[in-house]
Structure formats: structure tokens, C-alpha cells
PDB file of C-alpha atoms in Angstrom:
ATOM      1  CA  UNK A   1     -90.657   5.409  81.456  1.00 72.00           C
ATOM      2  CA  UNK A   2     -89.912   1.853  83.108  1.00 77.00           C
ATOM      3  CA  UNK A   3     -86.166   1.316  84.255  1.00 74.00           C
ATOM      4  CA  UNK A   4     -85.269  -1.128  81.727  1.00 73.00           C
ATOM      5  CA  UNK A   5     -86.509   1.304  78.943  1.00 73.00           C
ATOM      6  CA  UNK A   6     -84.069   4.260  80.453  1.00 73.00           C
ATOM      7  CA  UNK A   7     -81.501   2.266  80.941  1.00 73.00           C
ATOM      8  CA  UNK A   8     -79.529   2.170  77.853  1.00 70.00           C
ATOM      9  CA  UNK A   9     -80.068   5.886  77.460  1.00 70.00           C
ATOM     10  CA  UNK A  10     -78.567   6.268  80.826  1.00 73.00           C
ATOM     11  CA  UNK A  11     -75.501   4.079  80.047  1.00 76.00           C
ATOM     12  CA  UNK A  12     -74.693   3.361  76.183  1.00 77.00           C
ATOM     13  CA  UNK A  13     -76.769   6.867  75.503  1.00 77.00           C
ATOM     14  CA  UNK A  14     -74.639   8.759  78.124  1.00 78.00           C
ATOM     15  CA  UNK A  15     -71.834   7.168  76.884  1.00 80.00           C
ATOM     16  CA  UNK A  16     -71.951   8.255  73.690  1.00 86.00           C
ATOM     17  CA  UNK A  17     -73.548  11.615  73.907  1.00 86.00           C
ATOM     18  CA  UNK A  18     -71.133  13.453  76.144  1.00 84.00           C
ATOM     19  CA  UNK A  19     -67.717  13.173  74.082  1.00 85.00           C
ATOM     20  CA  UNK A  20     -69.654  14.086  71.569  1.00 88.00           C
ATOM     21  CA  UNK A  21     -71.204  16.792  73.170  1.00 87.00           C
ATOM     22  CA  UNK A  22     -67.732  17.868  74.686  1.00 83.00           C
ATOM     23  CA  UNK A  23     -65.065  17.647  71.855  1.00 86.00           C
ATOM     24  CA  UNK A  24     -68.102  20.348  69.959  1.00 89.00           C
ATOM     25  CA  UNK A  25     -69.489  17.792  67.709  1.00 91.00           C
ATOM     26  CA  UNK A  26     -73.200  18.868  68.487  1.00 89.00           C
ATOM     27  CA  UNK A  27     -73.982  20.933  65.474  1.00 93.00           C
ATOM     28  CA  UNK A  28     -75.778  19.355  62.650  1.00 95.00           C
ATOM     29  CA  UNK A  29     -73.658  18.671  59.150  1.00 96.00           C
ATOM     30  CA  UNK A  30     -70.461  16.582  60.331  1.00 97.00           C
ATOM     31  CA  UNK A  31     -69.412  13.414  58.923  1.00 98.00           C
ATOM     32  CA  UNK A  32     -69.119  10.375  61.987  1.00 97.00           C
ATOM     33  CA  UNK A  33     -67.991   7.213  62.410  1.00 97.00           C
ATOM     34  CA  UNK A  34     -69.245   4.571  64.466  1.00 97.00           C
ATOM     35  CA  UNK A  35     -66.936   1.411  65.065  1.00 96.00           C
ATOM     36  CA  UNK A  36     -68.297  -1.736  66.436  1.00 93.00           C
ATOM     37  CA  UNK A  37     -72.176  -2.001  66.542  1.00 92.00           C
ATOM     38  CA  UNK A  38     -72.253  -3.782  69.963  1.00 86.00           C
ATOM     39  CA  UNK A  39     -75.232  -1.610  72.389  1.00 84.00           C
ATOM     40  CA  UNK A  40     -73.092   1.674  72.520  1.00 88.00           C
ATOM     41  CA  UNK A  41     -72.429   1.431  68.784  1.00 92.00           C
ATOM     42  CA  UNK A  42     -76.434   1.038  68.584  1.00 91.00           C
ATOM     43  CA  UNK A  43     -76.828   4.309  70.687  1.00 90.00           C
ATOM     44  CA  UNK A  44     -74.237   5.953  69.358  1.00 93.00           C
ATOM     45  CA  UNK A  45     -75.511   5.747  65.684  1.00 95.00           C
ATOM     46  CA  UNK A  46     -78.940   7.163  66.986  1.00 92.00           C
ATOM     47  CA  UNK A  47     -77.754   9.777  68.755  1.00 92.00           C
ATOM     48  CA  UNK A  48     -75.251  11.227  65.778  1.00 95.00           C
ATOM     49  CA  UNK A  49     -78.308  10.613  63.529  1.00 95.00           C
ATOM     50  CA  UNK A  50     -80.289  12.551  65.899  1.00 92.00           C
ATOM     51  CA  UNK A  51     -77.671  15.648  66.054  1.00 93.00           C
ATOM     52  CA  UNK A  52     -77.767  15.814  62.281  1.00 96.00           C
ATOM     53  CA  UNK A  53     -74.609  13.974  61.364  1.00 97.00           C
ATOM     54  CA  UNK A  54     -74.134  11.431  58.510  1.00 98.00           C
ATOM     55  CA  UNK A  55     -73.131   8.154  60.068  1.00 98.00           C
ATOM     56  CA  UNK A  56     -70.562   6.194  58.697  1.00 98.00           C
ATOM     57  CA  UNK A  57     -70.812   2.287  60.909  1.00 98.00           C
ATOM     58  CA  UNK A  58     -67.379   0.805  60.407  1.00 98.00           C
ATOM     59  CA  UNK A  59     -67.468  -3.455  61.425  1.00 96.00           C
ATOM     60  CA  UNK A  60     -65.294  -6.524  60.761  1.00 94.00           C
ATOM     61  CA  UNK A  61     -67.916  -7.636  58.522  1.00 95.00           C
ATOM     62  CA  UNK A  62     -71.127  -7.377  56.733  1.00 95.00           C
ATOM     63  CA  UNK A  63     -73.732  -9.020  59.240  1.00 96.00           C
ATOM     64  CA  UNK A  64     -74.642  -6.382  60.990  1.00 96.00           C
ATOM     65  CA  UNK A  65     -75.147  -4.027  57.278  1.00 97.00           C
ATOM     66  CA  UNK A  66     -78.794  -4.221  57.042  1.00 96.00           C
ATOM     67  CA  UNK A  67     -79.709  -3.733  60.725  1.00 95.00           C
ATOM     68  CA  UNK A  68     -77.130  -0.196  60.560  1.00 97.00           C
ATOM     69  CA  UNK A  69     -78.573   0.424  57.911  1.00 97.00           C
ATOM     70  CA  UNK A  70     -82.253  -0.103  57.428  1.00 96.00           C
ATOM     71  CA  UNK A  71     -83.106  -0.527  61.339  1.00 94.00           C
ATOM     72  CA  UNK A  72     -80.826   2.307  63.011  1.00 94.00           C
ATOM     73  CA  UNK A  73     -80.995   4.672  60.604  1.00 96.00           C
ATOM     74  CA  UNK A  74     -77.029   4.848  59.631  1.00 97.00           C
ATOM     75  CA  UNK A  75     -75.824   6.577  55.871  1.00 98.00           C
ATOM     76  CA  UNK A  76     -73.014   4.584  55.414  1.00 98.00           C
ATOM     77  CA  UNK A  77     -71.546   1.018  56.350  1.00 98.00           C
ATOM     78  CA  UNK A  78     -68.057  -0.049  55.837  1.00 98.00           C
ATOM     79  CA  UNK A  79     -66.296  -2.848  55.762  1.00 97.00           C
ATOM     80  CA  UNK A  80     -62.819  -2.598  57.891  1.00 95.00           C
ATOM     81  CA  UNK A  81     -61.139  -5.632  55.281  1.00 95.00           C
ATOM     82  CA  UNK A  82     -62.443  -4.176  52.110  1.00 97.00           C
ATOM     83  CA  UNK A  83     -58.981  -2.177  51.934  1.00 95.00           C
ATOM     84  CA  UNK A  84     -60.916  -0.479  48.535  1.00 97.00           C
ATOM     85  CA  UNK A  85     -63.753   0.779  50.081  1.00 97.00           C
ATOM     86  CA  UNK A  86     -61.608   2.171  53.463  1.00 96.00           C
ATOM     87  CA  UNK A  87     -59.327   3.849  50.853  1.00 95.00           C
ATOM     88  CA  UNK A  88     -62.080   5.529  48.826  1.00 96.00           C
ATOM     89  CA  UNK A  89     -63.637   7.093  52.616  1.00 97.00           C
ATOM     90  CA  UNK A  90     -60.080   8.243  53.677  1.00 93.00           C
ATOM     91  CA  UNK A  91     -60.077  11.718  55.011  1.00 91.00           C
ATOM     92  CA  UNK A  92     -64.248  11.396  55.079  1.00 95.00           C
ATOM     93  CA  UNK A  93     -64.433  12.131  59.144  1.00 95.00           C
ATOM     94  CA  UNK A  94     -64.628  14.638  61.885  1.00 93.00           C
ATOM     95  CA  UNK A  95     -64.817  12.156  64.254  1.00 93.00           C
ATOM     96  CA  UNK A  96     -65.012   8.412  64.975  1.00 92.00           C
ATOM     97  CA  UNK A  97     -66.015   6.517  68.435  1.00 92.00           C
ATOM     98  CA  UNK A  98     -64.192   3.069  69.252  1.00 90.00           C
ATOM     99  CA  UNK A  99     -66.483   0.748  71.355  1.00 89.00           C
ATOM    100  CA  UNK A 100     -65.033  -2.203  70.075  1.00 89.00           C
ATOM    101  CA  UNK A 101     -64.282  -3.556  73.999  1.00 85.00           C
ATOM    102  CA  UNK A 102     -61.610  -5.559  72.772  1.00 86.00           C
ATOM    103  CA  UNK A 103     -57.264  -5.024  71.996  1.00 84.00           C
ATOM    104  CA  UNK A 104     -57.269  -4.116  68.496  1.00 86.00           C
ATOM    105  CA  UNK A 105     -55.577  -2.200  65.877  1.00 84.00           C
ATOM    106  CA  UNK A 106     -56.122   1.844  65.551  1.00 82.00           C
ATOM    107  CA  UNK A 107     -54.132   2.239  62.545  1.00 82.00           C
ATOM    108  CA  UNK A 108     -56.731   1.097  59.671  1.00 87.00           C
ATOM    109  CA  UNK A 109     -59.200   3.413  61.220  1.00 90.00           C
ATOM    110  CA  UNK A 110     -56.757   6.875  61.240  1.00 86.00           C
ATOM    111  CA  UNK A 111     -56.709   7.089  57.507  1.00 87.00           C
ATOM    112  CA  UNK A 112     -60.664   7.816  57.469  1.00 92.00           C
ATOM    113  CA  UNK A 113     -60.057  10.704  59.699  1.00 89.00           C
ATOM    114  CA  UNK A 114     -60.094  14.562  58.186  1.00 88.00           C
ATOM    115  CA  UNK A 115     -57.145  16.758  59.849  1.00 82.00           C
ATOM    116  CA  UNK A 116     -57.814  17.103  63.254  1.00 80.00           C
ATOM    117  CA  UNK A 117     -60.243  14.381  63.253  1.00 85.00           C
ATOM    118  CA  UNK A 118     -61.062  12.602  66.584  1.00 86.00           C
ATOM    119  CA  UNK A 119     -60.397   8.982  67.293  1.00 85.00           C
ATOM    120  CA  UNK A 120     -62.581   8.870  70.940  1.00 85.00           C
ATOM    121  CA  UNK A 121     -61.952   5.076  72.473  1.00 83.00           C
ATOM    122  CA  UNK A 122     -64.937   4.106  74.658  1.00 82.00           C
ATOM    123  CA  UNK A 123     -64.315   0.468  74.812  1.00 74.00           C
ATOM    124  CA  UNK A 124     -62.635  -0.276  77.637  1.00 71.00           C
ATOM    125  CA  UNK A 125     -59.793  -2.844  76.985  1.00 74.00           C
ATOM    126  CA  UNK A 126     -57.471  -4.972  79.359  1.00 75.00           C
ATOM    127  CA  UNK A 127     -54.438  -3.883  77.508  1.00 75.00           C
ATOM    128  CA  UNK A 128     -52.066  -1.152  76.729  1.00 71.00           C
ATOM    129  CA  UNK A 129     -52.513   0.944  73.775  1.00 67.00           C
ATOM    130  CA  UNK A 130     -49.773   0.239  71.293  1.00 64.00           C
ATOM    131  CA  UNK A 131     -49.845   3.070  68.658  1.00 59.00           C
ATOM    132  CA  UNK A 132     -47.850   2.882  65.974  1.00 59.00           C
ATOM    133  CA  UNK A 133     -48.790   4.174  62.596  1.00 58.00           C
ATOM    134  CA  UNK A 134     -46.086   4.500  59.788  1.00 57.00           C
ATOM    135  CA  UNK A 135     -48.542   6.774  57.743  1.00 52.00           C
ATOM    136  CA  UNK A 136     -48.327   9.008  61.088  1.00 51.00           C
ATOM    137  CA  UNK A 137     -44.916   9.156  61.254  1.00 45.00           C
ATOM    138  CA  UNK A 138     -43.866   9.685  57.585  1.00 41.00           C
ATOM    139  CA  UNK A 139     -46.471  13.198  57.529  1.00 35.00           C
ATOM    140  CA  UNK A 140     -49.351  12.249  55.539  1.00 34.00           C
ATOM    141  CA  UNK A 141     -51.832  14.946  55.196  1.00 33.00           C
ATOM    142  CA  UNK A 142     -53.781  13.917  58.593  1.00 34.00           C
ATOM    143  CA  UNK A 143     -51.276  14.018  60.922  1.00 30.00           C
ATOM    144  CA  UNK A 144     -52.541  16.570  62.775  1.00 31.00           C
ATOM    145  CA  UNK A 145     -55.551  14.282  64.340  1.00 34.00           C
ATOM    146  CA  UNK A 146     -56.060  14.116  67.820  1.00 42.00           C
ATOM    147  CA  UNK A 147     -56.085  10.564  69.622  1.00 42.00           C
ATOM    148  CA  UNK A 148     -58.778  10.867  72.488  1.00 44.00           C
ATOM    149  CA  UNK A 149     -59.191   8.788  75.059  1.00 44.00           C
ATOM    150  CA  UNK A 150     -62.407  10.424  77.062  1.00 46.00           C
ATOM    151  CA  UNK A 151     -64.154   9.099  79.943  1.00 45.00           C
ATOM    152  CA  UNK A 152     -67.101  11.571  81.361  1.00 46.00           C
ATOM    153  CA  UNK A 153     -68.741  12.902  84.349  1.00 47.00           C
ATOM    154  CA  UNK A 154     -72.651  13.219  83.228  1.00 46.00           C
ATOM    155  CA  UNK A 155     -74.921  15.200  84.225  1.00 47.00           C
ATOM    156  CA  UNK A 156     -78.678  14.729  84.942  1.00 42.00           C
ATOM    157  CA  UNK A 157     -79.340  17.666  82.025  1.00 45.00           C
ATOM    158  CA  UNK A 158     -77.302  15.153  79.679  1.00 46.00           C
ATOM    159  CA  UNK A 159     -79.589  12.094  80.428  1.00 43.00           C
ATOM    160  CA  UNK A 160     -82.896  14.537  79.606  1.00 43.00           C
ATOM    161  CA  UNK A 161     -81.675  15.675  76.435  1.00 46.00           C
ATOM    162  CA  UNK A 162     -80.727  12.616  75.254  1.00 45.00           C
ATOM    163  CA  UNK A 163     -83.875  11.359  75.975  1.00 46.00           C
ATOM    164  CA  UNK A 164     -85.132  14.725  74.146  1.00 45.00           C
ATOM    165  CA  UNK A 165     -83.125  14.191  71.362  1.00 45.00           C
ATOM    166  CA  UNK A 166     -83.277  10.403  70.381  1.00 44.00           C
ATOM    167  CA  UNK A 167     -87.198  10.401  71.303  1.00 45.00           C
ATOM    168  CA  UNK A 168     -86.855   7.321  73.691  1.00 46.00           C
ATOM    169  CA  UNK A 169     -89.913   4.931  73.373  1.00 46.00           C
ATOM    170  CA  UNK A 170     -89.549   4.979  69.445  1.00 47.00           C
ATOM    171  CA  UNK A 171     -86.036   3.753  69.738  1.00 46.00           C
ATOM    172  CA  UNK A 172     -86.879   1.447  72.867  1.00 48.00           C
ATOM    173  CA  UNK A 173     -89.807  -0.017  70.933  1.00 48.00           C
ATOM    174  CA  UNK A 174     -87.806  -1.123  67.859  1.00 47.00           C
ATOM    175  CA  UNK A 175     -84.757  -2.324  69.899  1.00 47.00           C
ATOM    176  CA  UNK A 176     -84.420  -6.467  69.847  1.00 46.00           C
ATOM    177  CA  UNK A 177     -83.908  -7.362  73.193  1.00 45.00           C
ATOM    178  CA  UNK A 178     -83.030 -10.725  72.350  1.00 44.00           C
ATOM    179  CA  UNK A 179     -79.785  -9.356  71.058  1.00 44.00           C
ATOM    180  CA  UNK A 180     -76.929 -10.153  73.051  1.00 42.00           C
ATOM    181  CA  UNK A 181     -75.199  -6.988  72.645  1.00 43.00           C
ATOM    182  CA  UNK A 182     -78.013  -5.247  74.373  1.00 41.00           C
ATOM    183  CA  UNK A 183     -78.667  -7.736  76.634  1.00 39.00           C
ATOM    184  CA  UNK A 184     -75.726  -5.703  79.529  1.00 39.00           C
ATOM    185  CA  UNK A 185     -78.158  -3.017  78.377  1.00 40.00           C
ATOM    186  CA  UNK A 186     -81.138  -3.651  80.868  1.00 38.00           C
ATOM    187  CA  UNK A 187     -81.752  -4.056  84.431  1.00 35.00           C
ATOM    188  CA  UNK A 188     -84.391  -6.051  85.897  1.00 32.00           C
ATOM    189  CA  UNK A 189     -86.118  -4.780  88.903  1.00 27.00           C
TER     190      UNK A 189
END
């Protein structure tokens, strides 16, 4: 495989794969969500997919709908403003991963969490975490999740069975390199 085919699976794949792998969420049958569908979020859908999950993507809007949907493989896509639809997937979740890489607010996203749901951050942001959540703080039924913030030591077995497990040059092939969120993505050599 040519460097700039292995290299999202060694980053965004790697990235994704080992919270996932180390919070237990590599058994077929949970319910995940996926927030932000920059190149992790692409990975990340494709490797939940390729554990056995149903995918949930969660964006700020509905461009990106029919490539999570159609393209990537995801079972769900929701809208983070359509406060009816986030209501009606409330306590849907075991887990969700964050890659939006940018300060924004956790709150919306707790709801959609079963108890002890996981909310793992992996976009890396510039400023502190301000968590407040009334619906935390006044008991509702999910206030027993667990706010993760997980950054990973991989190993070389990880890389392989992503690889293994996402079957690389199918996903590779139908990737669109001339989209700018996987354009960080690839090294030339």
C-alpha cells in the first residue's frame, strides 16, 4: 500500500479506533455517534460501521447528509439545530466522538447519551473546556455519563487491524481527495 493510501488509517483511523477499542466499545450491536464529519469523522464512521455499530453522524447542518449517508455507509444523520429531531434520539447512545477541532458547546450533545454513555473529545481545541449543563446538575436520568477526554498511545497491532477491519483500498478508492477535510490526511513523498 503507497504512503498516502495508509496514511489516514495511520492518523484519523488510529485516532478513532483506539478509544474505541479502549473504553470496550469493540463488540458489534452498540448505538454511536459521530460529531463533525471533517477526515476523523470520515474514519471514524467507517470504522464503527466496520465493528458492527449503528452510526448516528451528528453536524451543524445538512450538507454533508448524503455523503454520511449514501457514501460512508452511516444509519443515521442528525441535525444539531433541529431541537425535534435531537429530542426524539435522546438517550439513543453508548458513545459519541467529538472531532469538531473547534471551542464549542457539549451540552446539546449530552442529552443523546444512554447512562453511562461516553462523550470522547478528539478535536483538539485552543481553549478551556467550560462544562456546564443545567440538565446535569438538576439529575436527569443520564447523569451518570462519563465525560472523556482520551488521547492514545497506538500500537503497530492497532494500525493492522484497522487496516483488517475497514478493508483499506475499498475505502481509499472511494475517498475524494479533493476534499479539504482530507486534504491534512495525506503525505506526499
Amino acid at each position: 500500500m503507497a504512503p498516502e493510501q495508509a496514511a489516514p488509517l495511520l492518523c484519523a483511523g488510529v485516532t478513532v479506533y483506539s478509544p474505541l477499542n479502549h473504553f470496550g466499545f469493540n463488540q458489534s450491536g452498540l448505538r454511536g455517534g459521530i460529531l463533525g464529519l471533517g477526515g476523523v469523522g470520515h474514519m471514524g464512521v467507517k470504522i464503527a460501521k466496520a465493528m458492527g455499530h449503528h452510526v448516528t453522524v451528528i453536524s451543524s447542518s445538512d450538507k454533508k447528509r448524503q455523503e454520511a449517508l449514501d457514501h460512508l455507509g452511516a444509519d443515521d444523520y442528525l441535525v444539531s439545530s433541529d431541537n425535534v429531531k435531537m429530542q426524539e434520539a435522546a438517550d439513543s447512545l453508548d458513545y459519541i466522538i467529538d472531532t469538531v477541532p473547534v471551542n464549542h458547546p457539549l451540552e446539546p450533545y449530552l442529552s443523546l447519551l444512554k447512562v453511562d454513555g461516553k462523550l470522547i473529545l478528539m478535536g483538539v481545541i485552543n481553549t478551556p473546556l467550560q462544562f456546564v449543563s443545567p440538565m446535569v446538575m438538576l439529575g436527569k436520568s443520564f447523569n451518570l455519563f462519563t465525560l472523556t477526554i482520551y488521547f492514545f498511545n497506538a500500537t503497530t497491532s492497532q494500525h493492522i487491524l484497522i487496516c483488517v477491519l475497514i478493508k483499506c483500498r475499498n475505502v481509499l478508492s472511494r475517498m475524494n481527495f479533493s476534499n479539504t477535510a482530507f486534504s491534512f490526511l495525506f503525505i506526499k513523498i
